[in-house]
Short mmCIF file of C-alpha atoms in Angstrom, two decimals:
data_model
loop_
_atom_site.label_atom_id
_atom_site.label_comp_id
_atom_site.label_asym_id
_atom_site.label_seq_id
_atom_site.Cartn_x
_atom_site.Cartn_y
_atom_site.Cartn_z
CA UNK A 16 85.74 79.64 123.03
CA UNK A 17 84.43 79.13 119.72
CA UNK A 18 84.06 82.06 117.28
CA UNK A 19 80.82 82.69 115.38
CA UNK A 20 81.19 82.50 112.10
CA UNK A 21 79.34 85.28 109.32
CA UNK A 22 76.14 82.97 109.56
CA UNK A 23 75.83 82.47 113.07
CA UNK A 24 74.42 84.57 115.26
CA UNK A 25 72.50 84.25 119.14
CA UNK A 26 69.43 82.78 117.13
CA UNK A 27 71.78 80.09 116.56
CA UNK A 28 72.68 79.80 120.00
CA UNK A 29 69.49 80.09 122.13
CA UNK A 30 66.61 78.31 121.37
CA UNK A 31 63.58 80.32 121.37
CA UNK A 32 62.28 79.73 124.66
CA UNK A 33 65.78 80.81 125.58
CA UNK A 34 65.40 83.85 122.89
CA UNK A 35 62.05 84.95 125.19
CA UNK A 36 63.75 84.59 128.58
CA UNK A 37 65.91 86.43 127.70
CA UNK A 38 63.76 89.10 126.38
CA UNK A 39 61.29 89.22 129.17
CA UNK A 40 64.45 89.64 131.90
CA UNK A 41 65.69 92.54 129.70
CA UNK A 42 63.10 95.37 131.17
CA UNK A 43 60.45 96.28 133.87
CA UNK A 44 57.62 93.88 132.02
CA UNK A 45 55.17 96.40 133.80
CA UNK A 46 56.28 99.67 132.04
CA UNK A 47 54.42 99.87 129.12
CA UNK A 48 56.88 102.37 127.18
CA UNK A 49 59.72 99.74 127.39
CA UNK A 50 57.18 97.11 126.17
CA UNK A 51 57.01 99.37 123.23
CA UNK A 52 61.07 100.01 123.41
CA UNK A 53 61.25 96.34 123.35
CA UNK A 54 58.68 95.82 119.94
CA UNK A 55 59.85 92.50 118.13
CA UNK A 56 60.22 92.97 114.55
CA UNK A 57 60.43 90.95 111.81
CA UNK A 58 64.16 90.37 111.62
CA UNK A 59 63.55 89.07 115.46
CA UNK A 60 61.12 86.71 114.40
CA UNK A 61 63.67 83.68 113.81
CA UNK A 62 64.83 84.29 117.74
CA UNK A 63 61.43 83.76 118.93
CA UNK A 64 59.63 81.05 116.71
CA UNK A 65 60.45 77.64 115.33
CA UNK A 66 59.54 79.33 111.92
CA UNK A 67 57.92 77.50 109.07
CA UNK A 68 58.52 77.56 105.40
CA UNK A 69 55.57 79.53 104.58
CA UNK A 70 56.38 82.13 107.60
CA UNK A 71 59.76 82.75 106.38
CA UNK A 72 58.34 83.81 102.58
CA UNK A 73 55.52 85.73 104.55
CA UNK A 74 58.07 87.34 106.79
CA UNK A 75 60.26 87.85 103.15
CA UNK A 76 57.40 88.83 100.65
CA UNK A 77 54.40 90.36 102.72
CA UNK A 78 52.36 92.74 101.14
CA UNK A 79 50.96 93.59 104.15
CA UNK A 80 51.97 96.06 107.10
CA UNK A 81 54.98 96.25 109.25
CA UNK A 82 55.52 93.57 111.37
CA UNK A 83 55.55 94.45 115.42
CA UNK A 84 54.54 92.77 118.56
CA UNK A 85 55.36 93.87 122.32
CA UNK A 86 56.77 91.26 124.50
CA UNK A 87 53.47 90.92 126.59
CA UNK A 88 51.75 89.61 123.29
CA UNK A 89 54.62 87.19 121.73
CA UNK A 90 54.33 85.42 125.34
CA UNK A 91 50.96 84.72 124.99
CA UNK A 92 52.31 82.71 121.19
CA UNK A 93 53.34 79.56 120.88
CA UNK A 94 57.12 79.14 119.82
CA UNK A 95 56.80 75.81 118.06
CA UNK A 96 53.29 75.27 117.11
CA UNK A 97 52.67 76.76 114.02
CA UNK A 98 48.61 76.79 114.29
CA UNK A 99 48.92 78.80 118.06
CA UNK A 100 46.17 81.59 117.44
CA UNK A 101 48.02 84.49 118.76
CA UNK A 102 51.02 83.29 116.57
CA UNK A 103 48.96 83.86 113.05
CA UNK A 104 48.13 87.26 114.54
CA UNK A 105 51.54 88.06 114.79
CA UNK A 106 54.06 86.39 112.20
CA UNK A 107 52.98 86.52 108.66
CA UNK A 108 52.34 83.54 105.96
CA UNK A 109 53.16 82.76 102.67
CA UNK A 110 49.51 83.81 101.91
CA UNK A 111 50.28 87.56 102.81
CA UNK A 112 52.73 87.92 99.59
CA UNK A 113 49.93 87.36 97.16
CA UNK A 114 47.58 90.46 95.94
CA UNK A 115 44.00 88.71 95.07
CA UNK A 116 42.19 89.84 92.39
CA UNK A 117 39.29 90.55 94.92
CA UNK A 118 41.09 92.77 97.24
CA UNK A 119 41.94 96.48 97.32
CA UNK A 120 43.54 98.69 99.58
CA UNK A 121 40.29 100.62 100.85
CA UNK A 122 37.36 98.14 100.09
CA UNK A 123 35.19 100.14 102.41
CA UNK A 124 36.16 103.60 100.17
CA UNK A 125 37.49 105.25 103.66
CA UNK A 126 39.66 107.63 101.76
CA UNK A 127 36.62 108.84 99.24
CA UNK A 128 34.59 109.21 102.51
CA UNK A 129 37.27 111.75 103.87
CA UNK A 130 36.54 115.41 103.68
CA UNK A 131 40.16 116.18 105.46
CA UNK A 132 43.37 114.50 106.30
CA UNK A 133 42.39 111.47 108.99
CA UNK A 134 38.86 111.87 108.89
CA UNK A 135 35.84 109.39 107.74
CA UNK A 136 32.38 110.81 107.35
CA UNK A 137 30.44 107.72 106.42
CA UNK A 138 27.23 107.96 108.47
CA UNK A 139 25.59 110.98 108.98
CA UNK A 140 25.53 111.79 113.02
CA UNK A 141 28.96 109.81 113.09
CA UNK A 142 32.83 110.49 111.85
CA UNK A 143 35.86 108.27 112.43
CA UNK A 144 38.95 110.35 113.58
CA UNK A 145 42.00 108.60 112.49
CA UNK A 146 44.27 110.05 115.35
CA UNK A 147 47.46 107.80 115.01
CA UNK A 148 49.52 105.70 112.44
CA UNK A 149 51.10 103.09 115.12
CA UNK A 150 49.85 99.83 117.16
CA UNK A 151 51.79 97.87 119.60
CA UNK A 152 50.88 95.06 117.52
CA UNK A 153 50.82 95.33 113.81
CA UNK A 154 47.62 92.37 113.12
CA UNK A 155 48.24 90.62 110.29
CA UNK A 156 44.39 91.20 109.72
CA UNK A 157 44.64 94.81 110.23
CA UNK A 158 41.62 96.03 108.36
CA UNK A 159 44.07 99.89 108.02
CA UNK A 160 47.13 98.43 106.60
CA UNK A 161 47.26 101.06 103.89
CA UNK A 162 47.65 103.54 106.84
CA UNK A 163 49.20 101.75 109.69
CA UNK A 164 53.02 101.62 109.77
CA UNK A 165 53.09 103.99 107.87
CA UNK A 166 55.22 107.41 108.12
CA UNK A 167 53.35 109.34 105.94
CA UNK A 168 50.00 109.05 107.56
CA UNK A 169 51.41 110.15 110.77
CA UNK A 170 48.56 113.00 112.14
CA UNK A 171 50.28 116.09 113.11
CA UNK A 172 48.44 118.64 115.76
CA UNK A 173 47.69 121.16 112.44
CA UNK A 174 45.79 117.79 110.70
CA UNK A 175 43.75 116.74 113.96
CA UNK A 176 42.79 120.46 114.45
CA UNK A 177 41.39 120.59 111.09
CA UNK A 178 39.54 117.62 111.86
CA UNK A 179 38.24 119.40 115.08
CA UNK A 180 37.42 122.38 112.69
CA UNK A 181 35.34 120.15 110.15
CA UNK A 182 33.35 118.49 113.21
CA UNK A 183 32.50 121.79 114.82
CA UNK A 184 31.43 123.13 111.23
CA UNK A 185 28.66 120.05 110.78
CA UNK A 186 26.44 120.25 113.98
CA UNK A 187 24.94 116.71 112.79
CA UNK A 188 27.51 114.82 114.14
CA UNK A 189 27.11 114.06 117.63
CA UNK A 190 28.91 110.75 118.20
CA UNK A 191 33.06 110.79 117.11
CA UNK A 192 34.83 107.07 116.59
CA UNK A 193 38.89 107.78 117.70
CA UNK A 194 40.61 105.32 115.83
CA UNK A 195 44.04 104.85 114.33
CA UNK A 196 46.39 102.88 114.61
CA UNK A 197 45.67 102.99 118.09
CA UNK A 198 45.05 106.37 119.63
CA UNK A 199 46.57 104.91 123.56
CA UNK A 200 49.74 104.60 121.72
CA UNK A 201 49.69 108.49 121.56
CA UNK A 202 51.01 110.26 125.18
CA UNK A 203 48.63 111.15 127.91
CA UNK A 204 48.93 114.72 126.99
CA UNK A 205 47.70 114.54 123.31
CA UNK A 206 44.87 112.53 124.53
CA UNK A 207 43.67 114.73 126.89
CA UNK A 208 44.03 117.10 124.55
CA UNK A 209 42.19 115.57 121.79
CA UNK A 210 39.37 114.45 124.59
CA UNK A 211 39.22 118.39 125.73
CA UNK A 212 39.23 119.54 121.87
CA UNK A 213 35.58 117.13 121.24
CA UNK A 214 34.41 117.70 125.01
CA UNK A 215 34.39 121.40 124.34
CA UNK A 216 32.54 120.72 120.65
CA UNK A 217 28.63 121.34 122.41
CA UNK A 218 26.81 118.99 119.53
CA UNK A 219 29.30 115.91 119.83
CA UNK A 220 27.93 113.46 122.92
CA UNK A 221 29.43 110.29 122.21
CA UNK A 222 33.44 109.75 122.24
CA UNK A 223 34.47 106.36 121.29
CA UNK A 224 37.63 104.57 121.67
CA UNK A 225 38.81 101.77 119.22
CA UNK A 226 42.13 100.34 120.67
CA UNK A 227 43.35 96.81 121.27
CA UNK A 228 46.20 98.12 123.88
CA UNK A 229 43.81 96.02 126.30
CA UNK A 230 44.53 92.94 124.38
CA UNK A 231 48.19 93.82 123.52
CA UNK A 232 49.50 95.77 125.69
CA UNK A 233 47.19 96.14 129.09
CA UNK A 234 49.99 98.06 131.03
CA UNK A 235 49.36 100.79 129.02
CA UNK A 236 45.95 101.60 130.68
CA UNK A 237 46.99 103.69 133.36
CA UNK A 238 45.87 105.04 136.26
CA UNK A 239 46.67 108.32 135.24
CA UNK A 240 45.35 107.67 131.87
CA UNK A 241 41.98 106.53 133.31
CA UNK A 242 42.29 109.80 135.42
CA UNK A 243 42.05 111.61 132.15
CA UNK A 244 39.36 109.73 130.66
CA UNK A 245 37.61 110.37 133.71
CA UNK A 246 38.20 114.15 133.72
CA UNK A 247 36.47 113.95 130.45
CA UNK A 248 33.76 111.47 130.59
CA UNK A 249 31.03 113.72 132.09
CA UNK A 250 27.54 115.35 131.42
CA UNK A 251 28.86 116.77 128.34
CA UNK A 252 30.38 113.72 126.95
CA UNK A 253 29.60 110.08 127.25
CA UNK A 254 33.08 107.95 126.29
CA UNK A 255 32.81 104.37 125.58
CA UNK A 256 35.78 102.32 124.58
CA UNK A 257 35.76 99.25 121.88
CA UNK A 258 38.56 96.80 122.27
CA UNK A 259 38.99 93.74 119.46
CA UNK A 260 39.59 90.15 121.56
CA UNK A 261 39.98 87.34 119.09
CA UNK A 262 40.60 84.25 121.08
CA UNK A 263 40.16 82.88 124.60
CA UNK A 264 44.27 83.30 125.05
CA UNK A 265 44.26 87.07 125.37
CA UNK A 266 41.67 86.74 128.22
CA UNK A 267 44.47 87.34 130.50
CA UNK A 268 44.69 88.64 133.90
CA UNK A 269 46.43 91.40 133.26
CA UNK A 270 44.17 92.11 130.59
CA UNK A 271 41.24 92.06 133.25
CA UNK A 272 43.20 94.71 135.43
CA UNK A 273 43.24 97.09 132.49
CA UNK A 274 39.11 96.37 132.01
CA UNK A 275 38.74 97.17 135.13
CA UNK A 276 40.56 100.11 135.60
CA UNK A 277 38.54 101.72 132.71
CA UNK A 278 35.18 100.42 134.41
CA UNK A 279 36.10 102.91 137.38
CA UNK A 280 37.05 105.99 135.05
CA UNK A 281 33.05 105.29 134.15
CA UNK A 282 34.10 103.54 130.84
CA UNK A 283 31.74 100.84 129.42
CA UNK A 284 33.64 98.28 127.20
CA UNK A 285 32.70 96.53 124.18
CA UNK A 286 34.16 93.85 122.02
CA UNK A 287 34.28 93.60 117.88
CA UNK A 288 36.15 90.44 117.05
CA UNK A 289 36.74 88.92 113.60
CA UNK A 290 36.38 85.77 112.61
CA UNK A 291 40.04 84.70 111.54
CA UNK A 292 40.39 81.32 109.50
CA UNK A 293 42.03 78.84 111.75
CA UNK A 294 41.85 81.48 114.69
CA UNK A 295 38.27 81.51 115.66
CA UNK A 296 36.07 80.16 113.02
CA UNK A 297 34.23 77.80 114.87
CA UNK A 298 31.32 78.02 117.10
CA UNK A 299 32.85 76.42 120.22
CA UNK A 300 36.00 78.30 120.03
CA UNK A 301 33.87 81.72 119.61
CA UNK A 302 31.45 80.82 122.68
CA UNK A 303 34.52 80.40 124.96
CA UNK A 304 36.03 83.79 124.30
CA UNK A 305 33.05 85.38 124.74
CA UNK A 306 32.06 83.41 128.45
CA UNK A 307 35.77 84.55 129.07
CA UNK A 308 34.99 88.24 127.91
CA UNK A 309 32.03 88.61 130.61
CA UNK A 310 34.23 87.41 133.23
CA UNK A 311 36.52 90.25 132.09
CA UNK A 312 32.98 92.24 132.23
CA UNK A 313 33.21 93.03 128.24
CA UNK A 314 29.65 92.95 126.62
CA UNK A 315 29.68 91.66 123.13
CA UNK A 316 29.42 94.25 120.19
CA UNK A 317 30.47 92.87 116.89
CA UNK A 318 31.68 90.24 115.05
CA UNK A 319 32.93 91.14 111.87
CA UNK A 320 33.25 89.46 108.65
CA UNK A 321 37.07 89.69 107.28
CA UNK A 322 37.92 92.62 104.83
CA UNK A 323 38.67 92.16 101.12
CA UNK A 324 42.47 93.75 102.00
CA UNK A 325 45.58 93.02 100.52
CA UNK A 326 47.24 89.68 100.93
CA UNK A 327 44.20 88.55 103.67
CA UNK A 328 42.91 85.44 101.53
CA UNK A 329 44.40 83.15 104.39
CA UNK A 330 42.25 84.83 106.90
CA UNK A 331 39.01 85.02 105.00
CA UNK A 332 36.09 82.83 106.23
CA UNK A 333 32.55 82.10 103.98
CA UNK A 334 29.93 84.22 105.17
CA UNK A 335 28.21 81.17 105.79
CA UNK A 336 30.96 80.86 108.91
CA UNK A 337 29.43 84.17 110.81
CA UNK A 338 26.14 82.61 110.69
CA UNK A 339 26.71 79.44 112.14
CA UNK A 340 28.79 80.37 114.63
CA UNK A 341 25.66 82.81 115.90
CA UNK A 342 23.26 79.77 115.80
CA UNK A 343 25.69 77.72 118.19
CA UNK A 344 26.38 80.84 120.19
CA UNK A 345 22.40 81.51 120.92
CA UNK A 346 21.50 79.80 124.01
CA UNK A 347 24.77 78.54 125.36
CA UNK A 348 25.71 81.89 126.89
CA UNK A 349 23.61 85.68 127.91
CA UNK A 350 22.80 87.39 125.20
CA UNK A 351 25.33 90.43 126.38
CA UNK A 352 27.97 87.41 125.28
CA UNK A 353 26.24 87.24 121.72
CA UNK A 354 27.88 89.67 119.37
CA UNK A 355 26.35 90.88 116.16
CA UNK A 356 27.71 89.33 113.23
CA UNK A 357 28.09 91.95 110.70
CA UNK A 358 29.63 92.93 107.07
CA UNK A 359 31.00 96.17 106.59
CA UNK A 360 30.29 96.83 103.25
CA UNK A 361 32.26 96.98 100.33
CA UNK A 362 32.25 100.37 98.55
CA UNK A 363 31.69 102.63 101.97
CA UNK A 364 27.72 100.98 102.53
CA UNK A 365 28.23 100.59 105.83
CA UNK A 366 27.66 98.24 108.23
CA UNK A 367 24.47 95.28 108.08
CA UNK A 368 23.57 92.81 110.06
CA UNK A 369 23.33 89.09 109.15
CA UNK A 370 22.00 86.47 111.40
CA UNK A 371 20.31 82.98 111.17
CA UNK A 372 16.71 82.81 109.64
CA UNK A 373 14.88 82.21 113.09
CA UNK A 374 11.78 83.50 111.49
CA UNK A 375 9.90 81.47 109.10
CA UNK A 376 6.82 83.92 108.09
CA UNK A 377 3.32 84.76 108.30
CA UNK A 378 0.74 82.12 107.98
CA UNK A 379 -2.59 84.59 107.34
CA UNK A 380 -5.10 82.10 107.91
CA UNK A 381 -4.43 81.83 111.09
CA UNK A 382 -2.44 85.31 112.09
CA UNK A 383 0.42 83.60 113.03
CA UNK A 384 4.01 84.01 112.70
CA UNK A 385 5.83 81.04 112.74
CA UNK A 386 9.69 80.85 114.66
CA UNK A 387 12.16 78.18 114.71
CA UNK A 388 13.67 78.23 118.39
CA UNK A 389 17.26 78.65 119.00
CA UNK A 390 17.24 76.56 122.03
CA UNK A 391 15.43 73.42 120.60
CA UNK A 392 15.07 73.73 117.11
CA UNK A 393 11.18 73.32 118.02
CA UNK A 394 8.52 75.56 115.50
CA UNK A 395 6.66 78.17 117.69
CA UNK A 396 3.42 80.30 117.04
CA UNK A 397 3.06 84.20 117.66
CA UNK A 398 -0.28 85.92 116.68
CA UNK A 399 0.11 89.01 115.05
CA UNK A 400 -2.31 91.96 116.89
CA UNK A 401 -5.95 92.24 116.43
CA UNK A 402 -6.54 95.07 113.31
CA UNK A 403 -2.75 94.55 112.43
CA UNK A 404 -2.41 97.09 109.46
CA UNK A 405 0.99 95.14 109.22
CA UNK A 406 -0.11 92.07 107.53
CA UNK A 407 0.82 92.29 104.09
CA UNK A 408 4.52 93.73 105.01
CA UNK A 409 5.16 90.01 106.43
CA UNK A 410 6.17 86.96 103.97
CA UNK A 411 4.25 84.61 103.88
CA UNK A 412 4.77 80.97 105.46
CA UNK A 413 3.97 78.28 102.45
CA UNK A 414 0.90 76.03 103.12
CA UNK A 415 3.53 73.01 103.13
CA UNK A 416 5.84 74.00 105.74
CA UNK A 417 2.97 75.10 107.69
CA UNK A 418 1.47 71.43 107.32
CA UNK A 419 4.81 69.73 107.87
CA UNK A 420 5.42 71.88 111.22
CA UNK A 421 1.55 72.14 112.71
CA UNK A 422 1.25 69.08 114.89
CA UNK A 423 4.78 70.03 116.40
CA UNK A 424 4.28 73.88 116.96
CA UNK A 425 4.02 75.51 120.14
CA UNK A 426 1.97 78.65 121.27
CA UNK A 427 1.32 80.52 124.34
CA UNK A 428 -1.00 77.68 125.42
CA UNK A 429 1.85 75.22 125.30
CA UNK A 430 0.41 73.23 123.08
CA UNK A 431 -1.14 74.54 119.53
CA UNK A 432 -3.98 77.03 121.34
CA UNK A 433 -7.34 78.27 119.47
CA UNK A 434 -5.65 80.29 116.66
CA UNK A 435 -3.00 77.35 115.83
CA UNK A 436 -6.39 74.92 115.89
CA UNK A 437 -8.23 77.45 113.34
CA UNK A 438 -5.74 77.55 110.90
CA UNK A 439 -5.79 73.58 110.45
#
């Protein structure tokens, strides 16, 4: 038998489809903590991808978190085509090792919004409890890279208790974000216990759970962890849970199981995606993952504009992007399936909303506000109430649009109607 020499190795051997067999055969692909025993890292990367030049600097030179995927995730990647979607989530680029000049480590000013260790107090009735430092996939978007991954930011029981202390001392927060990391990568003790800590709190009602475990890693949703959401979603607490799918690919079957499974614990579940640059940054490709998302029974919540974090110019989009993609979206699918397209603010603003201008203005000669139609592009006419004390808040619709889009408008007569007529 021939000996390996220094630079040869099984990645030599195998080819990656081999590599994955291999991988997948190794463990119980249903037990979630092997999943996580079985996390591919960066050095495994070259087992499990035909890499290109610009993933081997990015896997060399990121700036950017650790690198980490379970098995369940890397089979939903392609292992030779470089532009598979879940593969840019996964493997970094060449455009991770570069630090814009736009981009900072907390553009939303997280850390200035933190009174204590793990805790974001950016809105006044809500608080963002940073409960865990680990994923089961590290995102090369991560929005948290400063934190994920990281050792030091690890939340010990003393930190989340003085984050229980802080909440309990401000009786204006009623609704607490549990974030991370991803807070289903802690054990099913600590999250009952963290559930029990803000269930016991009498001023907090709302308990919300950001994790993508559903996407990338939907083993981990439990029976018994549903039992404990359950115990804990009652009169006293209403628990929702946000999840992030990105693309059509992840709308797996096993990632329906793990939707459903929190449906029964009484669990609604939204849906924030981003819009990824080559990922998702089209119309079409955005209204198929969100048909595929209400088959999965996931309403639409947000779709968010990229972050201005470090080495994430390769993911970026033009805002222009989000607001397209909306117009397509609006009127091919329920508006449950619409999601909000949104920019988190740089600088700790928060959150706006940004849509396409279906509203043209107020034509005050005739009452009328004037709408573009996002099913037909056709002008419509809405009167505005009889001793309105509104009018002058409107803008106003300029005489020539109004002449250019008269003799095509319709009203609720079908046609023009009396008030269209009088404004002639």
């Amino acid at each position: 038998m021939e000996r390996l020499g220094k630079n040869r190795g099984v990645a030599d051997l195998e080819s990656p489809a081999d590599s994955r067999k291999s991988l997948y055969s190794s463990f119980v692909w249903t037990d979630y903590k092997a999943q996580l025993q079985k996390r591919v890292r960066a050095e495994d990367l070259p087992k499990y991808f035909q890499l290109t030049e610009s993933e081997k600097i990015g896997i060399q030179e990121t700036i950017r978190l650790n690198v980490g995927t379970t098995p369940y995730y890397l089979s939903l990647s392609d292992p030779n085509d470089p532009n598979c979607p879940i593969r840019k989530m996964i493997v970094p680029r060449r455009e991770e090792s570069f630090f814009s000049p736009e981009e900072t480590l907390d553009p939303l000013h997280e850390e200035d919004l933190s009174p204590v260790k793990g805790l974001t107090h950016m809105y006044p009735d809500r608080v963002l409890l940073f409960s865990n430092h680990e994923c089961s996939v590290y995102c090369r978007h991560c929005m948290r890279g400063r934190k994920v991954s990281d050792s030091s930011e690890r939340m010990e029981t003393a930190d989340l208790e003085l984050c229980f202390d802080y909440i309990r001392n401000h009786p204006e927060i009623s609704d607490v974000v549990i974030s991370g990391g991803d807070p289903l990568n802690l054990s099913d003790p600590k999250i009952d216990w963290i559930l029990e800590n803000l269930e016991k709190i009498p001023h907090v009602k709302i308990c919300r759970l950001g994790t993508r475990n559903p996407v990338t890693l939907p083993m981990r949703i439990t029976s018994d962890l549903c039992k404990i959401i359950e115990s804990h979603n009652t009169d006293r607490l209403s628990i929702f849970c946000n999840t992030q799918f990105n693309h059509e690919k992840e709308c797996t079957s096993e990632a329906k199981e793990a939707i459903l499974k929190l449906l029964k614990a009484g669990v609604s579940v939204g849906n924030q995606c981003v819009i990824l640059k080559g990922i998702n940054d089209d119309g079409e490709t955005m209204l198929r993952l969100h048909r595929k998302l209400l088959e999965l029974r996931i309403r639409a919540y947000y779709m968010y504009d990229p972050e201005l974090i470090p080495g994430s110019r390769g993911f970026r989009t033009p805002l222009a992007k989000g607001i397209q993609i909306i117009e397509y979206m609006r009127g091919k699918v329920a508006g449950m399936g619409i999601p909000q397209f949104v920019n988190d603010l740089p600088g700790g603003g928060g959150k706006v909303s940004l849509g396409p201008n279906w509203y043209l203005g107020f034509h005050k000669p005739s009452r009328n506000h004037v709408f573009r139609s996002a099913v037909r592009g056709t002008y419509h006419l809405s009167p505005e109430p009889i001793n309105s004390e509104y009018e002058e808040f409107y803008p106003e619709i300029s005489k020539e649009t109004w002449s250019k889009i008269l003799q095509n408008s319709y009203s609720a007569f079908k046609g023009l109607g009396p008030l269209g007529e009088s404004g002639k």
